[in-house]
Amino acid sequence: MPIEILVGVDAGATKTEAIAIGVDGTYIGSGRSGPSNPASVGVEISCINICESIVSSIRGRRAEEITLIGIGLAGWAGGVWDRDLISCISNRIGVSRDSISIAEDIDVAHYSAFLGGEGVVAILGTGSNFLGKAGGRVIRVGGLGHILGDEGSGWRIGLLGLQMVFKSIDGRIGPTTLVTKAYKHYRVDSHKELLRIIYSSKDIKSLIASFASEVFQAAKEGDKTAIEILRQEAREIALAYRAIVENIGSQMLAIVGSTYKM
Amino acid sequence: MPIEILVGVDAGATKTEAIAIGVDGTYIGSGRSGPSNPASVGVEISCINICESIVSSIRGRRAEEITLIGIGLAGWAGGVWDRDLISCISNRIGVSRDSISIAEDIDVAHYSAFLGGEGVVAILGTGSNFLGKAGGRVIRVGGLGHILGDEGSGWRIGLLGLQMVFKSIDGRIGPTTLVTKAYKHYRVDSHKELLRIIYSSKDIKSLIASFASEVFQAAKEGDKTAIEILRQEAREIALAYRAIVENIGSQMLAIVGSTYKM
């Protein structure tokens, strides 16, 4: 009899990653696909990318063998999309609805860092979000999305970098190596072309967040504008962390997400 | 024989205003409608709102009597929408294509301020844009839209105000009167409802820019957070102005737009 399969899915604003293990703990495989934050790409695309990552992770095994799919979802928004996403995933890959479970990505991140214990977790990916738990208290800070928040995230660092690129081009600030990096990164020859690419993008969050790595690189090479952006966003991260620590006492901090690894 | 009519249209990101005069200079009427920046609402809505403002401005007179329609368009983007907009307006209200002329809003604003002479004009409306002309030189600064620029605009002031609202709610900054102003302004009882309204808006630019007036009001009442936002955006305006003045020499400054009147 085949081993039943458990699948964990990290459904993010830029990419989706799934990992499949047997109920006995044996590693089966992992899968990867495009963005699946329903707040930015919609339920349909979110479902397609989650399913693609799951199917890829089980390495040709049948979906009927899956006992449980646990999804940590970015843009969870209080579960407003849960029912539609569960139906869509169930129909698309042929697993029962009861075996699909969705939680907010920050809750999953907290559990993975502290295994149910006390501490503060920060997700610094395309977006940003902060959650602290201690002594029965749960404090959330940030997690407000790319328009109203996402301080310290790849989106915010990439965005500030690009704003500085245009300020440098029209003479509001001095030269910065971010300009040549932006032209190279987006493969353009003019700032008008760069503007057009950004404003016509169907996935502007990923497109802009992808520039964060160039800001980190420029800072490492000593570019003052890039260093100032990273300092500012580090202050934002500290501000969120302090707001939680002052409330719950616990100072244990775990940072996860792609931006933190840059 | 009826007097032939000239119509001027200010086609902006939040509202559209038209004014009609006879070729002899007599005032005929004015009209007003919704947003018509094609970069934010698309050509179709832009056309509908421009036409509505024109028809309203001529006070029941026939469109065939119009000799010329001059449109100053926000989000002009090098004229990429000119042909489609002219066709649509021509078909919709029955004026010949040849009698419709479109220019960038900042060019129209410069002309209206300096009548072809030297100077620097700043549009501070929903968005922001800066243009200086002197001694045959033309310098543009800003005008990069709500994602990459619009420093000093209603959008930016409203956005920073709302970001501070959420920072105050989750304890990252201290109290600010902007919180109660935001709840009242958007008629909500919770920050979750406020989040939902903003992220589900089909015209997020106008929705957020409308909060700028509350930031001005809070600043007048002494709110430190609001005052700091206005100081920061005033510095941005000064930065843009300086970048132009250093290039063209002329220091004549004209400021137009709804945000400047707050």
Short mmCIF file of C-alpha atoms in Angstrom, two decimals:
data_model
loop_
_atom_site.label_atom_id
_atom_site.label_comp_id
_atom_site.label_asym_id
_atom_site.label_seq_id
_atom_site.Cartn_x
_atom_site.Cartn_y
_atom_site.Cartn_z
CA MET A 1 0.00 0.00 0.00
CA PRO A 2 1.42 3.41 -0.93
CA ILE A 3 2.40 5.82 1.83
CA GLU A 4 -0.15 8.59 2.36
CA ILE A 5 1.16 12.05 1.53
CA LEU A 6 1.19 15.37 3.43
CA VAL A 7 1.77 18.55 1.40
CA GLY A 8 2.76 21.94 2.82
CA VAL A 9 2.34 25.00 0.57
CA ASP A 10 3.92 28.43 0.98
CA ALA A 11 1.61 30.58 -1.17
CA GLY A 12 3.30 33.95 -1.65
CA ALA A 13 2.93 37.13 -3.69
CA THR A 14 5.85 36.32 -5.99
CA LYS A 15 6.13 32.54 -5.93
CA THR A 16 4.49 29.40 -4.56
CA GLU A 17 6.45 26.53 -3.07
CA ALA A 18 5.13 23.12 -2.02
CA ILE A 19 6.84 20.30 -0.20
CA ALA A 20 5.47 16.75 0.01
CA ILE A 21 6.37 14.17 2.67
CA GLY A 22 4.99 10.77 3.57
CA VAL A 23 3.05 10.40 6.84
CA ASP A 24 6.12 8.50 8.09
CA GLY A 25 8.25 11.60 7.48
CA THR A 26 10.02 10.48 4.30
CA TYR A 27 10.74 13.25 1.82
CA ILE A 28 8.84 12.86 -1.45
CA GLY A 29 9.53 16.04 -3.40
CA SER A 30 9.06 19.77 -3.80
CA GLY A 31 7.33 21.96 -6.37
CA ARG A 32 7.44 25.57 -7.38
CA SER A 33 5.20 27.89 -9.40
CA GLY A 34 4.15 31.53 -9.83
CA PRO A 35 2.41 33.99 -7.46
CA SER A 36 -0.66 32.94 -5.47
CA ASN A 37 -1.58 35.82 -3.17
CA PRO A 38 -5.29 36.13 -4.08
CA ALA A 39 -5.29 39.81 -3.07
CA SER A 40 -2.88 40.58 -5.90
CA VAL A 41 -3.48 37.90 -8.57
CA GLY A 42 -7.11 36.83 -7.88
CA VAL A 43 -8.50 33.48 -6.74
CA GLU A 44 -8.28 31.84 -10.19
CA ILE A 45 -4.54 32.39 -10.69
CA SER A 46 -3.90 31.68 -7.02
CA CYS A 47 -5.63 28.29 -7.38
CA ILE A 48 -3.79 27.41 -10.60
CA ASN A 49 -0.37 28.16 -9.11
CA ILE A 50 -1.07 26.38 -5.82
CA CYS A 51 -2.23 23.28 -7.73
CA GLU A 52 0.78 23.37 -10.04
CA SER A 53 3.17 23.44 -7.08
CA ILE A 54 1.31 20.56 -5.35
CA VAL A 55 1.19 18.33 -8.42
CA SER A 56 4.85 19.00 -9.06
CA SER A 57 5.78 18.17 -5.44
CA ILE A 58 4.23 14.69 -5.41
CA ARG A 59 6.49 13.55 -8.25
CA GLY A 60 3.96 11.73 -10.42
CA ARG A 61 2.13 10.11 -7.50
CA ARG A 62 -1.68 10.26 -7.60
CA ALA A 63 -3.42 13.16 -5.84
CA GLU A 64 -5.79 10.63 -4.20
CA GLU A 65 -2.86 9.57 -2.03
CA ILE A 66 -2.73 13.00 -0.38
CA THR A 67 -4.03 12.91 3.20
CA LEU A 68 -3.64 16.61 3.97
CA ILE A 69 -2.71 19.83 2.18
CA GLY A 70 -1.75 22.67 4.51
CA ILE A 71 -1.51 26.09 2.84
CA GLY A 72 0.09 29.18 4.37
CA LEU A 73 -1.47 31.98 2.33
CA ALA A 74 -0.16 35.52 1.81
CA GLY A 75 -2.97 38.07 1.55
CA TRP A 76 -5.18 35.78 3.65
CA ALA A 77 -7.49 38.70 4.63
CA GLY A 78 -9.40 36.93 7.39
CA GLY A 79 -10.24 33.90 5.30
CA VAL A 80 -12.46 35.65 2.74
CA TRP A 81 -11.03 33.53 -0.07
CA ASP A 82 -10.79 30.20 1.81
CA ARG A 83 -14.02 28.61 0.57
CA ASP A 84 -13.51 29.51 -3.09
CA LEU A 85 -9.86 28.46 -3.05
CA ILE A 86 -10.63 25.13 -1.36
CA SER A 87 -13.37 24.35 -3.90
CA CYS A 88 -11.14 25.28 -6.81
CA ILE A 89 -8.15 23.24 -5.57
CA SER A 90 -10.39 20.27 -4.74
CA ASN A 91 -11.95 20.24 -8.21
CA ARG A 92 -8.71 20.89 -10.04
CA ILE A 93 -6.52 18.15 -8.61
CA GLY A 94 -9.14 15.77 -7.25
CA VAL A 95 -8.65 15.79 -3.49
CA SER A 96 -11.51 16.08 -1.00
CA ARG A 97 -12.29 19.49 0.45
CA ASP A 98 -11.84 18.18 3.97
CA SER A 99 -8.20 17.44 3.34
CA ILE A 100 -7.38 21.07 2.41
CA SER A 101 -6.55 23.51 5.19
CA ILE A 102 -5.66 27.20 4.75
CA ALA A 103 -4.04 29.47 7.33
CA GLU A 104 -2.45 32.89 7.13
CA ASP A 105 1.19 32.72 6.08
CA ILE A 106 2.30 34.63 9.20
CA ASP A 107 0.68 32.03 11.50
CA VAL A 108 2.45 29.24 9.67
CA ALA A 109 5.72 31.16 9.82
CA HIS A 110 5.30 31.70 13.57
CA TYR A 111 4.64 28.01 14.15
CA SER A 112 7.60 26.96 12.02
CA ALA A 113 9.89 29.31 13.98
CA PHE A 114 8.67 28.66 17.54
CA LEU A 115 6.71 25.35 17.27
CA GLY A 116 3.80 26.89 19.19
CA GLY A 117 6.05 28.65 21.70
CA GLU A 118 6.62 32.33 22.44
CA GLY A 119 8.30 34.81 20.13
CA VAL A 120 8.03 37.38 17.38
CA VAL A 121 8.17 36.42 13.73
CA ALA A 122 8.75 38.81 10.83
CA ILE A 123 7.99 37.86 7.24
CA LEU A 124 10.14 39.95 4.93
CA GLY A 125 9.28 38.78 1.44
CA THR A 126 7.59 40.66 -1.38
CA GLY A 127 5.42 42.11 1.40
CA SER A 128 6.01 42.29 5.14
CA ASN A 129 4.11 41.19 8.22
CA PHE A 130 4.85 40.83 11.95
CA LEU A 131 3.30 38.58 14.61
CA GLY A 132 4.16 38.14 18.27
CA LYS A 133 2.79 35.59 20.76
CA ALA A 134 3.58 35.33 24.46
CA GLY A 135 1.71 34.69 27.71
CA GLY A 136 -1.55 34.15 25.87
CA ARG A 137 -1.24 37.45 24.04
CA VAL A 138 -1.21 37.71 20.24
CA ILE A 139 -0.08 40.97 18.65
CA ARG A 140 -0.17 41.68 14.93
CA VAL A 141 1.70 44.61 13.38
CA GLY A 142 1.86 45.58 9.70
CA GLY A 143 0.66 43.10 7.08
CA LEU A 144 -1.25 45.93 5.42
CA GLY A 145 -0.29 45.29 1.82
CA HIS A 146 1.71 47.17 -0.77
CA ILE A 147 -0.36 50.37 -0.83
CA LEU A 148 -0.79 51.00 2.89
CA GLY A 149 2.12 49.13 4.40
CA ASP A 150 4.71 46.44 3.62
CA GLU A 151 7.46 48.46 5.31
CA GLY A 152 10.83 46.68 5.19
CA SER A 153 9.71 44.37 2.37
CA GLY A 154 11.17 43.68 -1.06
CA TRP A 155 8.30 45.67 -2.56
CA ARG A 156 9.12 48.74 -0.47
CA ILE A 157 12.89 48.53 -1.01
CA GLY A 158 12.44 48.01 -4.77
CA LEU A 159 9.90 50.84 -4.93
CA LEU A 160 12.08 53.35 -3.07
CA GLY A 161 15.00 52.29 -5.29
CA LEU A 162 13.01 52.99 -8.47
CA GLN A 163 11.68 56.29 -7.13
CA MET A 164 15.32 57.32 -6.54
CA VAL A 165 16.21 56.20 -10.09
CA PHE A 166 13.69 58.65 -11.54
CA LYS A 167 14.69 61.40 -9.10
CA SER A 168 18.29 60.99 -10.20
CA ILE A 169 17.39 61.00 -13.89
CA ASP A 170 15.49 64.31 -13.66
CA GLY A 171 18.06 65.96 -11.40
CA ARG A 172 16.24 66.06 -8.08
CA ILE A 173 19.02 64.04 -6.45
CA GLY A 174 22.63 63.40 -7.52
CA PRO A 175 23.96 60.36 -9.40
CA THR A 176 23.33 56.84 -8.11
CA THR A 177 24.43 53.50 -9.52
CA LEU A 178 20.78 52.43 -9.20
CA VAL A 179 20.09 54.09 -12.57
CA THR A 180 22.35 51.81 -14.63
CA LYS A 181 21.26 48.86 -12.51
CA ALA A 182 17.59 49.61 -13.29
CA TYR A 183 18.21 49.89 -17.03
CA LYS A 184 20.09 46.58 -16.99
CA HIS A 185 17.64 44.83 -14.66
CA TYR A 186 14.60 45.73 -16.76
CA ARG A 187 16.49 45.57 -20.10
CA VAL A 188 15.56 49.06 -21.24
CA ASP A 189 17.44 51.94 -22.89
CA SER A 190 15.38 54.90 -21.65
CA HIS A 191 13.45 56.03 -18.60
CA LYS A 192 10.28 56.30 -20.74
CA GLU A 193 10.56 52.63 -21.61
CA LEU A 194 11.14 51.83 -17.93
CA LEU A 195 8.02 53.82 -16.97
CA ARG A 196 5.95 52.03 -19.61
CA ILE A 197 7.08 48.57 -18.49
CA ILE A 198 6.21 49.27 -14.86
CA TYR A 199 2.82 50.92 -15.37
CA SER A 200 1.66 48.36 -17.94
CA SER A 201 2.67 45.36 -15.80
CA LYS A 202 -0.02 42.91 -14.79
CA ASP A 203 2.04 41.90 -11.74
CA ILE A 204 3.54 45.16 -10.60
CA LYS A 205 4.24 43.83 -7.09
CA SER A 206 6.66 41.16 -8.28
CA LEU A 207 8.12 43.44 -10.94
CA ILE A 208 9.01 46.19 -8.47
CA ALA A 209 10.01 43.84 -5.61
CA SER A 210 12.49 42.16 -7.99
CA PHE A 211 14.51 45.41 -7.96
CA ALA A 212 15.20 45.05 -4.22
CA SER A 213 18.14 42.73 -4.94
CA GLU A 214 19.74 45.52 -7.02
CA VAL A 215 19.33 47.96 -4.12
CA PHE A 216 21.09 45.48 -1.81
CA GLN A 217 23.85 45.01 -4.39
CA ALA A 218 24.28 48.78 -4.86
CA ALA A 219 24.47 49.24 -1.07
CA LYS A 220 27.16 46.56 -0.80
CA GLU A 221 29.12 48.47 -3.46
CA GLY A 222 28.83 51.66 -1.38
CA ASP A 223 26.07 53.57 -3.18
CA LYS A 224 24.88 56.20 -0.67
CA THR A 225 21.30 56.35 -1.99
CA ALA A 226 20.91 52.58 -1.71
CA ILE A 227 22.42 52.54 1.78
CA GLU A 228 19.97 55.23 2.91
CA ILE A 229 17.01 53.20 1.59
CA LEU A 230 18.13 50.11 3.51
CA ARG A 231 18.71 52.17 6.68
CA GLN A 232 15.22 53.64 6.42
CA GLU A 233 13.58 50.24 5.94
CA ALA A 234 15.65 48.72 8.76
CA ARG A 235 14.24 51.46 11.01
CA GLU A 236 10.72 50.44 9.89
CA ILE A 237 11.43 46.82 10.80
CA ALA A 238 12.75 47.88 14.20
CA LEU A 239 9.64 50.02 14.73
CA ALA A 240 7.32 47.07 14.08
CA TYR A 241 9.40 44.75 16.27
CA ARG A 242 9.43 47.26 19.14
CA ALA A 243 5.64 47.76 18.93
CA ILE A 244 5.22 44.02 19.51
CA VAL A 245 7.92 43.57 22.16
CA GLU A 246 6.50 46.43 24.23
CA ASN A 247 3.17 44.57 24.27
CA ILE A 248 4.08 40.96 24.80
CA GLY A 249 7.45 41.12 26.57
CA SER A 250 9.10 38.28 24.59
CA GLN A 251 12.10 39.48 22.60
CA MET A 252 12.73 36.26 20.65
CA LEU A 253 12.81 37.28 16.99
CA ALA A 254 12.69 35.08 13.90
CA ILE A 255 12.96 36.61 10.44
CA VAL A 256 11.83 34.65 7.38
CA GLY A 257 11.27 35.52 3.72
CA SER A 258 13.26 36.14 0.57
CA THR A 259 14.14 39.79 1.25
CA TYR A 260 15.89 38.96 4.49
CA LYS A 261 18.21 36.59 2.61
CA MET A 262 19.46 39.25 0.16
CA MET B 1 -26.34 83.01 -36.90
CA PRO B 2 -25.29 81.43 -33.58
CA ILE B 3 -21.86 82.27 -32.14
CA GLU B 4 -19.28 79.56 -32.68
CA ILE B 5 -18.07 77.94 -29.48
CA LEU B 6 -14.60 77.23 -28.06
CA VAL B 7 -14.33 74.63 -25.27
CA GLY B 8 -11.36 74.17 -22.92
CA VAL B 9 -11.16 70.93 -20.95
CA ASP B 10 -9.06 70.20 -17.85
CA ALA B 11 -8.98 66.39 -17.87
CA GLY B 12 -7.63 65.24 -14.52
CA ALA B 13 -7.21 62.07 -12.47
CA THR B 14 -10.06 62.92 -10.08
CA LYS B 15 -12.35 65.21 -12.04
CA THR B 16 -12.87 66.77 -15.45
CA GLU B 17 -13.84 70.39 -15.94
CA ALA B 18 -14.84 72.10 -19.18
CA ILE B 19 -15.49 75.74 -19.91
CA ALA B 20 -17.21 77.02 -23.05
CA ILE B 21 -16.90 80.53 -24.50
CA GLY B 22 -18.00 82.12 -27.74
CA VAL B 23 -15.32 83.08 -30.30
CA ASP B 24 -16.11 86.67 -29.32
CA GLY B 25 -15.12 85.87 -25.71
CA THR B 26 -18.60 85.69 -24.18
CA TYR B 27 -18.95 83.14 -21.39
CA ILE B 28 -21.34 80.32 -22.27
CA GLY B 29 -21.04 77.82 -19.43
CA SER B 30 -19.00 75.24 -17.56
CA GLY B 31 -19.33 71.51 -17.01
CA ARG B 32 -17.92 69.00 -14.63
CA SER B 33 -17.65 65.19 -14.53
CA GLY B 34 -15.57 62.31 -13.16
CA PRO B 35 -11.92 61.30 -13.71
CA SER B 36 -10.43 61.21 -17.21
CA ASN B 37 -6.73 60.41 -16.86
CA PRO B 38 -6.54 57.51 -19.35
CA ALA B 39 -3.54 56.05 -17.50
CA SER B 40 -5.71 55.41 -14.47
CA VAL B 41 -9.27 54.98 -15.81
CA GLY B 42 -8.67 53.83 -19.40
CA VAL B 43 -9.57 55.52 -22.70
CA GLU B 44 -13.28 54.54 -22.59
CA ILE B 45 -14.05 56.17 -19.22
CA SER B 46 -11.77 59.08 -20.06
CA CYS B 47 -13.76 59.72 -23.25
CA ILE B 48 -17.14 59.41 -21.50
CA ASN B 49 -16.20 61.91 -18.79
CA ILE B 50 -14.60 64.38 -21.18
CA CYS B 51 -17.72 64.31 -23.37
CA GLU B 52 -20.03 64.70 -20.38
CA SER B 53 -18.16 67.82 -19.23
CA ILE B 54 -18.21 69.30 -22.76
CA VAL B 55 -21.92 68.67 -23.36
CA SER B 56 -22.72 70.11 -19.94
CA SER B 57 -20.59 73.23 -20.61
CA ILE B 58 -22.39 74.26 -23.83
CA ARG B 59 -25.71 74.57 -21.99
CA GLY B 60 -28.02 72.80 -24.43
CA ARG B 61 -26.40 74.30 -27.55
CA ARG B 62 -25.66 71.90 -30.40
CA ALA B 63 -22.19 70.29 -30.55
CA GLU B 64 -22.02 71.26 -34.28
CA GLU B 65 -21.55 74.84 -33.14
CA ILE B 66 -18.20 73.98 -31.49
CA THR B 67 -15.25 75.35 -33.47
CA LEU B 68 -12.49 73.99 -31.25
CA ILE B 69 -12.08 71.71 -28.23
CA GLY B 70 -8.74 72.07 -26.44
CA ILE B 71 -7.99 69.35 -23.90
CA GLY B 72 -5.24 69.48 -21.27
CA LEU B 73 -4.82 65.80 -20.38
CA ALA B 74 -3.33 64.34 -17.18
CA GLY B 75 -1.46 61.09 -17.86
CA TRP B 76 -0.80 62.26 -21.42
CA ALA B 77 2.17 59.86 -21.80
CA GLY B 78 3.61 61.31 -25.00
CA GLY B 79 0.30 61.27 -26.86
CA VAL B 80 -0.18 57.49 -26.95
CA TRP B 81 -3.91 57.87 -26.34
CA ASP B 82 -4.52 60.96 -28.53
CA ARG B 83 -5.82 59.19 -31.64
CA ASP B 84 -8.21 56.85 -29.78
CA LEU B 85 -9.50 59.64 -27.56
CA ILE B 86 -10.06 62.02 -30.48
CA SER B 87 -11.99 59.33 -32.42
CA CYS B 88 -14.09 58.44 -29.43
CA ILE B 89 -14.97 62.07 -28.56
CA SER B 90 -15.68 62.88 -32.21
CA ASN B 91 -18.07 59.93 -32.57
CA ARG B 92 -19.72 60.41 -29.20
CA ILE B 93 -20.70 64.07 -29.42
CA GLY B 94 -20.59 64.63 -33.18
CA VAL B 95 -17.76 67.12 -33.73
CA SER B 96 -15.13 66.70 -36.43
CA ARG B 97 -11.80 65.18 -35.46
CA ASP B 98 -9.96 68.24 -36.77
CA SER B 99 -11.59 70.45 -34.17
CA ILE B 100 -10.25 68.39 -31.23
CA SER B 101 -6.79 69.15 -29.89
CA ILE B 102 -5.05 67.37 -26.99
CA ALA B 103 -1.99 68.59 -25.07
CA GLU B 104 -0.38 67.52 -21.83
CA ASP B 105 -2.00 69.17 -18.81
CA ILE B 106 1.35 70.57 -17.64
CA ASP B 107 1.88 72.38 -20.98
CA VAL B 108 -1.57 73.93 -20.75
CA ALA B 109 -0.90 74.92 -17.12
CA HIS B 110 2.40 76.55 -18.10
CA TYR B 111 0.75 78.52 -20.86
CA SER B 112 -2.09 79.65 -18.63
CA ALA B 113 0.38 80.85 -15.99
CA PHE B 114 2.99 82.53 -18.21
CA LEU B 115 1.18 83.03 -21.57
CA GLY B 116 4.14 81.55 -23.45
CA GLY B 117 6.73 83.38 -21.33
CA GLU B 118 9.39 82.13 -18.93
CA GLY B 119 8.77 80.42 -15.62
CA VAL B 120 8.23 77.24 -13.65
CA VAL B 121 4.79 75.71 -13.19
CA ALA B 122 3.88 73.06 -10.64
CA ILE B 123 0.68 71.06 -10.87
CA LEU B 124 -0.27 69.84 -7.41
CA GLY B 125 -3.52 67.96 -7.89
CA THR B 126 -4.23 64.26 -7.41
CA GLY B 127 -0.80 63.77 -8.95
CA SER B 128 2.11 66.20 -9.33
CA ASN B 129 4.20 67.47 -12.21
CA PHE B 130 6.72 70.25 -12.78
CA LEU B 131 7.72 72.13 -15.95
CA GLY B 132 10.13 75.01 -16.46
CA LYS B 133 10.79 77.04 -19.62
CA ALA B 134 13.35 79.81 -20.07
CA GLY B 135 15.85 80.95 -22.71
CA GLY B 136 14.75 78.21 -25.10
CA ARG B 137 15.27 75.50 -22.48
CA VAL B 138 12.47 73.18 -21.37
CA ILE B 139 12.96 71.12 -18.20
CA ARG B 140 10.52 68.52 -16.92
CA VAL B 141 10.72 67.10 -13.41
CA GLY B 142 8.42 64.55 -11.80
CA GLY B 143 5.15 63.67 -13.50
CA LEU B 144 5.93 60.00 -12.94
CA GLY B 145 2.57 58.81 -11.64
CA HIS B 146 1.31 57.50 -8.35
CA ILE B 147 3.58 54.45 -8.08
CA LEU B 148 6.93 56.00 -9.00
CA GLY B 149 6.42 59.66 -8.18
CA ASP B 150 3.68 62.26 -7.55
CA GLU B 151 5.65 63.76 -4.68
CA GLY B 152 3.84 66.70 -3.06
CA SER B 153 0.48 65.66 -4.55
CA GLY B 154 -2.89 64.94 -2.95
CA TRP B 155 -2.29 61.25 -3.65
CA ARG B 156 1.02 61.25 -1.77
CA ILE B 157 -0.27 63.31 1.17
CA GLY B 158 -3.41 61.15 1.47
CA LEU B 159 -1.34 57.97 1.17
CA LEU B 160 1.18 58.98 3.84
CA GLY B 161 -1.74 60.03 6.05
CA LEU B 162 -3.39 56.62 5.71
CA GLN B 163 -0.12 54.77 6.27
CA MET B 164 0.24 56.72 9.53
CA VAL B 165 -3.36 55.82 10.47
CA PHE B 166 -2.51 52.11 10.30
CA LYS B 167 0.83 52.62 12.05
CA SER B 168 -0.96 54.38 14.89
CA ILE B 169 -3.65 51.67 15.13
CA ASP B 170 -1.12 48.85 15.51
CA GLY B 171 1.11 50.80 17.89
CA ARG B 172 4.12 51.58 15.71
CA ILE B 173 3.61 55.30 16.28
CA GLY B 174 1.71 57.20 18.96
CA PRO B 175 -1.84 58.57 18.71
CA THR B 176 -2.83 60.89 15.86
CA THR B 177 -6.16 62.57 15.13
CA LEU B 178 -5.83 61.16 11.60
CA VAL B 179 -7.31 57.86 12.88
CA THR B 180 -10.71 59.27 13.83
CA LYS B 181 -10.62 61.49 10.74
CA ALA B 182 -10.05 58.43 8.53
CA TYR B 183 -12.92 56.47 10.13
CA LYS B 184 -15.23 59.44 9.65
CA HIS B 185 -13.99 60.30 6.16
CA TYR B 186 -14.50 56.76 4.84
CA ARG B 187 -17.55 56.05 7.06
CA VAL B 188 -16.15 52.89 8.65
CA ASP B 189 -16.06 51.48 12.18
CA SER B 190 -12.94 49.34 11.99
CA HIS B 191 -9.50 49.32 10.37
CA LYS B 192 -10.38 46.04 8.62
CA GLU B 193 -13.32 47.71 6.92
CA LEU B 194 -11.05 50.63 5.98
CA LEU B 195 -8.51 48.22 4.48
CA ARG B 196 -11.20 46.43 2.50
CA ILE B 197 -12.64 49.67 1.09
CA ILE B 198 -9.25 50.87 -0.08
CA TYR B 199 -7.98 47.63 -1.63
CA SER B 200 -11.28 46.87 -3.36
CA SER B 201 -11.63 50.36 -4.85
CA LYS B 202 -11.79 50.69 -8.63
CA ASP B 203 -10.45 54.25 -8.38
CA ILE B 204 -7.89 54.01 -5.62
CA LYS B 205 -6.12 57.20 -6.74
CA SER B 206 -9.11 59.44 -6.08
CA LEU B 207 -10.09 57.51 -2.96
CA ILE B 208 -6.69 57.97 -1.32
CA ALA B 209 -6.08 61.51 -2.61
CA SER B 210 -9.41 62.56 -1.06
CA PHE B 211 -7.83 61.98 2.37
CA ALA B 212 -5.30 64.78 1.76
CA SER B 213 -7.83 67.40 2.88
CA GLU B 214 -8.08 65.61 6.26
CA VAL B 215 -4.29 65.70 6.62
CA PHE B 216 -4.33 69.46 5.97
CA GLN B 217 -7.15 69.89 8.50
CA ALA B 218 -5.33 67.77 11.13
CA ALA B 219 -2.16 69.83 10.58
CA LYS B 220 -4.12 73.08 11.05
CA GLU B 221 -5.40 71.67 14.34
CA GLY B 222 -1.81 70.95 15.45
CA ASP B 223 -1.52 67.17 14.85
CA LYS B 224 2.25 66.48 14.80
CA THR B 225 2.01 63.48 12.47
CA ALA B 226 0.04 65.49 9.90
CA ILE B 227 2.43 68.44 10.17
CA GLU B 228 5.41 66.14 9.55
CA ILE B 229 3.75 64.72 6.42
CA LEU B 230 3.16 68.21 5.00
CA ARG B 231 6.74 69.26 5.86
CA GLN B 232 8.11 66.21 4.08
CA GLU B 233 6.01 66.81 0.95
CA ALA B 234 6.88 70.53 0.97
CA ARG B 235 10.55 69.47 0.89
CA GLU B 236 9.75 67.28 -2.14
CA ILE B 237 8.14 70.23 -3.92
CA ALA B 238 11.15 72.41 -3.13
CA LEU B 239 13.48 69.67 -4.45
CA ALA B 240 11.65 69.54 -7.78
CA TYR B 241 11.53 73.33 -8.07
CA ARG B 242 15.26 73.62 -7.32
CA ALA B 243 16.14 70.96 -9.91
CA ILE B 244 14.43 73.11 -12.56
CA VAL B 245 15.69 76.51 -11.39
CA GLU B 246 19.28 75.28 -11.36
CA ASN B 247 18.84 74.34 -15.01
CA ILE B 248 16.91 77.20 -16.53
CA GLY B 249 17.70 80.15 -14.27
CA SER B 250 14.15 81.55 -14.13
CA GLN B 251 12.72 81.53 -10.60
CA MET B 252 9.17 82.55 -11.48
CA LEU B 253 6.94 79.91 -9.91
CA ALA B 254 3.25 79.27 -10.50
CA ILE B 255 1.43 76.58 -8.53
CA VAL B 256 -1.89 75.21 -9.78
CA GLY B 257 -4.11 72.28 -8.80
CA SER B 258 -6.56 71.29 -6.10
CA THR B 259 -4.01 70.20 -3.48
CA TYR B 260 -2.35 73.60 -3.42
CA LYS B 261 -5.71 75.20 -2.51
CA MET B 262 -6.23 73.06 0.61
#
